[in-house]
Amino acid sequence: MSSVNIITIDGPSGVGKGTAGVVIAKKLKYDYLDSGALYRLLALGAQRHNVELENEASLVALAGHFDIAFSDDENGEIKTFFEGEDVSGPLRSESIAQFASQVATYPSVRSALLDRQRLFAVEPGLIADGRDMGTVVFPDAALKFFLNASFDARASRRHKQLIERGENVSLRAVRDQLQDRDSRDQNRLVSPLFPAEDAVEIDTSNMTADEVVNTLLEIVALKGFFAEANA
Ligand code: C5P
């Protein structure tokens, strides 16, 4: 393994990537990259600066040097900042997710975000969560996961998540939004969502969030990451 150990976790929305990624990063004392948050921050930044979806050049310029930051609060929760303001709440809305997935279809925007994502790879290691972590951003990662689940399971998890966050949204609307996002993520010309050839694929349809975490942790342990972290 290189001196920076990278584990990638890719997959569509609602498969349990984020929860698993955060837990594994804490256990291994690795950094954690939520690459979806970068696309969401770009969407939020575009809204705040009145940049329209059609204005590709301004989106690329914003992606090149927008002022963003991540930090853990006193409860260990990750907080996300845009131009110094805590935007962790608004960032999670489905409307931002939709806009993010539209912004994410521009190859120029994706390449403007590449270096920013790679800067997260610092010793001792990184857990990178997203859609193209194992295929494009970190193709040499030491371990790659691709999580998937049935559409019904993902939609009901996403619905529960949004309700818990206080969004008043029907399951039907969530299903429609998820369908839109899936089709954009799977069919875009650059970096579409698909498993890396060497990814460990896991179907989480019938697993609880804890089971997903434990399954991934077992594989991480089998691959020797904990032994290395404790050496
Ligand atoms: O993971 P999350 O739901 O926060 O991602 C929001 C959107 O950002 C996704 O639907 C996808 O279009 C885009 N995205 C991406 N590549 C990534 C991560 C997210 O295109 N690596």
Short mmCIF file of C-alpha atoms and ligand atoms in Angstrom, two decimals:
data_model
loop_
_atom_site.label_atom_id
_atom_site.label_comp_id
_atom_site.label_asym_id
_atom_site.label_seq_id
_atom_site.Cartn_x
_atom_site.Cartn_y
_atom_site.Cartn_z
CA MET A 1 0.00 0.00 0.00
CA SER A 2 1.18 3.58 -0.64
CA SER A 3 1.69 5.88 2.34
CA VAL A 4 -1.82 7.30 1.87
CA ASN A 5 -4.33 4.48 2.11
CA ILE A 6 -7.45 5.22 0.13
CA ILE A 7 -10.74 3.37 0.43
CA THR A 8 -13.49 4.39 -1.98
CA ILE A 9 -17.21 3.86 -1.46
CA ASP A 10 -19.36 4.54 -4.51
CA GLY A 11 -23.00 3.99 -5.28
CA PRO A 12 -26.31 5.77 -5.84
CA SER A 13 -28.29 7.71 -3.24
CA GLY A 14 -29.80 5.71 -0.37
CA VAL A 15 -27.41 2.75 -0.14
CA GLY A 16 -25.81 3.65 3.20
CA LYS A 17 -22.46 4.92 1.87
CA GLY A 18 -22.30 8.07 3.95
CA THR A 19 -23.04 6.43 7.30
CA ALA A 20 -20.57 3.62 6.63
CA GLY A 21 -17.92 6.01 5.34
CA VAL A 22 -18.01 8.24 8.41
CA VAL A 23 -17.80 5.30 10.84
CA ILE A 24 -14.91 3.62 9.01
CA ALA A 25 -13.02 6.93 8.76
CA LYS A 26 -13.39 7.47 12.53
CA LYS A 27 -12.28 3.93 13.35
CA LEU A 28 -9.22 4.11 11.12
CA LYS A 29 -8.53 7.79 12.01
CA TYR A 30 -8.59 8.62 8.32
CA ASP A 31 -9.90 11.76 6.66
CA TYR A 32 -13.33 11.56 5.05
CA LEU A 33 -14.32 13.04 1.70
CA ASP A 34 -18.03 13.44 1.02
CA SER A 35 -17.64 14.29 -2.67
CA GLY A 36 -21.40 14.73 -3.07
CA ALA A 37 -21.10 17.66 -0.65
CA LEU A 38 -18.73 19.39 -3.09
CA TYR A 39 -21.29 19.13 -5.89
CA ARG A 40 -24.00 20.29 -3.50
CA LEU A 41 -21.83 23.23 -2.34
CA LEU A 42 -21.29 24.22 -5.93
CA ALA A 43 -25.05 24.13 -6.54
CA LEU A 44 -25.68 26.18 -3.41
CA GLY A 45 -22.92 28.63 -4.33
CA ALA A 46 -24.40 29.03 -7.80
CA GLN A 47 -27.80 29.79 -6.30
CA ARG A 48 -26.34 32.33 -3.88
CA HIS A 49 -24.42 34.07 -6.67
CA ASN A 50 -27.28 33.89 -9.16
CA VAL A 51 -25.36 31.67 -11.56
CA GLU A 52 -27.77 29.84 -13.84
CA LEU A 53 -27.38 26.17 -14.76
CA GLU A 54 -26.77 27.20 -18.39
CA ASN A 55 -23.79 29.39 -17.43
CA GLU A 56 -21.12 26.69 -17.64
CA ALA A 57 -18.15 29.10 -17.62
CA SER A 58 -19.24 30.74 -14.36
CA LEU A 59 -19.93 27.35 -12.77
CA VAL A 60 -16.42 26.21 -13.67
CA ALA A 61 -14.93 29.45 -12.31
CA LEU A 62 -16.86 28.99 -9.06
CA ALA A 63 -15.77 25.33 -8.77
CA GLY A 64 -12.14 26.41 -9.22
CA HIS A 65 -12.02 28.68 -6.19
CA PHE A 66 -15.16 28.67 -4.08
CA ASP A 67 -14.59 29.23 -0.38
CA ILE A 68 -15.67 26.02 1.36
CA ALA A 69 -14.65 24.25 4.55
CA PHE A 70 -15.52 21.16 6.58
CA SER A 71 -15.08 20.74 10.32
CA ASP A 72 -16.27 18.44 13.11
CA ASP A 73 -18.50 20.02 15.76
CA GLU A 74 -18.36 19.12 19.47
CA ASN A 75 -20.59 16.06 18.85
CA GLY A 76 -18.32 14.78 16.11
CA GLU A 77 -20.83 15.74 13.38
CA ILE A 78 -19.38 17.10 10.15
CA LYS A 79 -20.33 20.73 9.52
CA THR A 80 -20.03 22.27 6.07
CA PHE A 81 -19.32 25.93 5.41
CA PHE A 82 -19.76 28.11 2.35
CA GLU A 83 -18.03 31.51 2.48
CA GLY A 84 -17.76 31.16 6.24
CA GLU A 85 -21.45 30.34 6.80
CA ASP A 86 -22.59 26.98 8.18
CA VAL A 87 -24.77 25.58 5.37
CA SER A 88 -24.94 21.96 6.63
CA GLY A 89 -28.77 22.10 6.84
CA PRO A 90 -29.67 23.70 3.49
CA LEU A 91 -27.08 21.57 1.73
CA ARG A 92 -29.03 18.39 2.45
CA SER A 93 -32.30 19.49 0.81
CA GLU A 94 -33.53 17.53 -2.20
CA SER A 95 -33.73 20.70 -4.29
CA ILE A 96 -29.97 21.25 -3.83
CA ALA A 97 -29.35 17.57 -4.62
CA GLN A 98 -31.29 17.93 -7.88
CA PHE A 99 -29.39 21.04 -8.88
CA ALA A 100 -26.09 19.35 -7.88
CA SER A 101 -26.82 16.40 -10.17
CA GLN A 102 -27.46 18.79 -13.07
CA VAL A 103 -24.28 20.77 -12.42
CA ALA A 104 -22.43 17.44 -12.16
CA THR A 105 -23.21 16.54 -15.78
CA TYR A 106 -20.73 19.16 -17.12
CA PRO A 107 -17.35 17.51 -17.84
CA SER A 108 -15.67 20.92 -17.30
CA VAL A 109 -17.19 21.25 -13.83
CA ARG A 110 -16.13 17.72 -12.90
CA SER A 111 -12.58 18.36 -13.98
CA ALA A 112 -12.49 21.67 -12.06
CA LEU A 113 -13.38 19.68 -8.91
CA LEU A 114 -10.86 16.88 -9.49
CA ASP A 115 -7.83 18.51 -7.86
CA ARG A 116 -9.90 19.73 -4.93
CA GLN A 117 -11.02 16.18 -4.25
CA ARG A 118 -7.50 14.76 -4.57
CA LEU A 119 -6.20 17.25 -1.99
CA PHE A 120 -8.13 15.28 0.64
CA ALA A 121 -5.75 12.34 0.21
CA VAL A 122 -3.43 12.90 3.17
CA GLU A 123 -1.67 10.46 5.50
CA PRO A 124 -2.54 8.12 7.03
CA GLY A 125 -5.53 7.65 4.74
CA LEU A 126 -8.83 8.70 3.22
CA ILE A 127 -12.33 7.29 2.91
CA ALA A 128 -13.79 8.80 -0.26
CA ASP A 129 -17.55 8.58 -0.78
CA GLY A 130 -19.31 9.38 -4.05
CA ARG A 131 -20.17 8.18 -7.53
CA ASP A 132 -16.79 8.10 -9.31
CA MET A 133 -14.27 7.79 -6.49
CA GLY A 134 -13.00 4.34 -7.52
CA THR A 135 -13.31 4.86 -11.27
CA VAL A 136 -11.99 8.40 -11.85
CA VAL A 137 -10.84 10.35 -8.81
CA PHE A 138 -8.84 7.64 -7.02
CA PRO A 139 -8.45 4.79 -9.53
CA ASP A 140 -5.44 3.43 -7.59
CA ALA A 141 -7.32 3.17 -4.28
CA ALA A 142 -6.25 0.22 -2.12
CA LEU A 143 -9.84 -0.92 -1.57
CA LYS A 144 -13.00 -0.04 -3.49
CA PHE A 145 -16.60 -0.66 -2.55
CA PHE A 146 -19.65 -0.28 -4.74
CA LEU A 147 -22.91 -0.34 -2.81
CA ASN A 148 -26.26 -0.80 -4.45
CA ALA A 149 -29.83 -1.52 -3.35
CA SER A 150 -33.26 -1.92 -4.90
CA PHE A 151 -35.01 1.26 -5.99
CA ASP A 152 -37.77 0.71 -3.39
CA ALA A 153 -35.30 0.33 -0.52
CA ARG A 154 -33.34 3.41 -1.56
CA ALA A 155 -36.46 5.54 -2.02
CA SER A 156 -37.89 4.62 1.36
CA ARG A 157 -34.55 5.29 3.12
CA ARG A 158 -34.22 8.65 1.38
CA HIS A 159 -37.82 9.51 2.27
CA LYS A 160 -37.22 8.67 5.93
CA GLN A 161 -34.04 10.77 5.92
CA LEU A 162 -35.80 13.82 4.46
CA ILE A 163 -38.74 13.51 6.88
CA GLU A 164 -36.31 13.28 9.80
CA ARG A 165 -34.65 16.44 8.55
CA GLY A 166 -38.02 18.18 8.58
CA GLU A 167 -38.74 18.21 4.84
CA ASN A 168 -42.42 17.75 4.21
CA VAL A 169 -42.28 15.48 1.18
CA SER A 170 -44.30 12.48 -0.05
CA LEU A 171 -42.79 9.10 -0.87
CA ARG A 172 -44.09 9.53 -4.40
CA ALA A 173 -42.23 12.82 -4.86
CA VAL A 174 -39.06 11.24 -3.44
CA ARG A 175 -39.37 8.33 -5.89
CA ASP A 176 -39.71 10.76 -8.82
CA GLN A 177 -36.73 12.84 -7.68
CA LEU A 178 -34.58 9.77 -7.13
CA GLN A 179 -35.45 8.45 -10.56
CA ASP A 180 -34.41 11.78 -12.12
CA ARG A 181 -31.13 11.82 -10.23
CA ASP A 182 -30.36 8.15 -10.96
CA SER A 183 -30.92 8.60 -14.64
CA ARG A 184 -28.75 11.76 -14.79
CA ASP A 185 -25.96 10.07 -12.77
CA GLN A 186 -26.03 6.86 -14.80
CA ASN A 187 -26.34 8.40 -18.25
CA ARG A 188 -24.03 11.40 -18.18
CA LEU A 189 -21.21 11.28 -20.71
CA VAL A 190 -18.36 11.81 -18.26
CA SER A 191 -17.86 9.76 -15.08
CA PRO A 192 -21.23 8.04 -15.10
CA LEU A 193 -22.10 5.98 -12.06
CA PHE A 194 -20.79 2.43 -12.45
CA PRO A 195 -18.69 0.04 -10.37
CA ALA A 196 -14.92 0.01 -10.82
CA GLU A 197 -13.73 -3.31 -12.23
CA ASP A 198 -11.96 -4.14 -8.98
CA ALA A 199 -14.73 -2.96 -6.63
CA VAL A 200 -16.28 -5.18 -3.97
CA GLU A 201 -20.00 -4.98 -4.80
CA ILE A 202 -22.53 -5.20 -2.00
CA ASP A 203 -26.32 -5.17 -2.19
CA THR A 204 -27.63 -3.39 0.91
CA SER A 205 -31.39 -3.74 0.14
CA ASN A 206 -32.02 -6.02 3.10
CA MET A 207 -29.48 -4.59 5.52
CA THR A 208 -29.87 -2.08 8.33
CA ALA A 209 -27.45 0.85 8.45
CA ASP A 210 -25.50 -0.97 11.20
CA GLU A 211 -25.29 -4.13 9.10
CA VAL A 212 -23.88 -2.13 6.19
CA VAL A 213 -21.27 -0.57 8.49
CA ASN A 214 -20.31 -3.95 9.98
CA THR A 215 -20.08 -5.70 6.61
CA LEU A 216 -17.74 -3.04 5.27
CA LEU A 217 -15.70 -3.01 8.49
CA GLU A 218 -15.19 -6.77 8.27
CA ILE A 219 -13.81 -6.47 4.76
CA VAL A 220 -11.62 -3.51 5.74
CA ALA A 221 -10.23 -5.62 8.61
CA LEU A 222 -9.71 -8.66 6.37
CA LYS A 223 -7.68 -6.48 3.99
CA GLY A 224 -5.36 -5.55 6.85
CA PHE A 225 -6.19 -1.87 7.28
CA PHE A 226 -6.59 -2.07 11.06
CA ALA A 227 -3.33 -3.93 11.49
CA GLU A 228 -1.60 -1.20 9.52
CA ALA A 229 -3.33 1.63 11.45
CA ASN A 230 -2.18 0.10 14.77
CA ALA A 231 1.36 -0.75 13.64
O1 C5P B 1 -24.02 11.95 -2.73
P1 C5P B 1 -24.98 13.10 -2.87
O2 C5P B 1 -26.42 12.69 -2.90
O3 C5P B 1 -24.72 14.16 -1.87
O4 C5P B 1 -24.64 13.72 -4.29
C1 C5P B 1 -25.43 14.74 -4.89
C2 C5P B 1 -25.23 14.68 -6.40
O5 C5P B 1 -23.88 15.05 -6.72
C3 C5P B 1 -25.40 13.30 -7.02
O6 C5P B 1 -26.74 13.00 -7.39
C4 C5P B 1 -24.50 13.35 -8.25
O7 C5P B 1 -25.16 13.89 -9.35
C5 C5P B 1 -23.41 14.31 -7.84
N1 C5P B 1 -22.17 13.61 -7.52
C6 C5P B 1 -21.33 13.25 -8.56
N2 C5P B 1 -20.14 12.65 -8.31
C7 C5P B 1 -19.76 12.38 -7.06
C8 C5P B 1 -20.61 12.70 -5.97
C9 C5P B 1 -21.83 13.30 -6.24
O8 C5P B 1 -21.67 13.49 -9.73
N3 C5P B 1 -18.59 11.83 -6.85
#
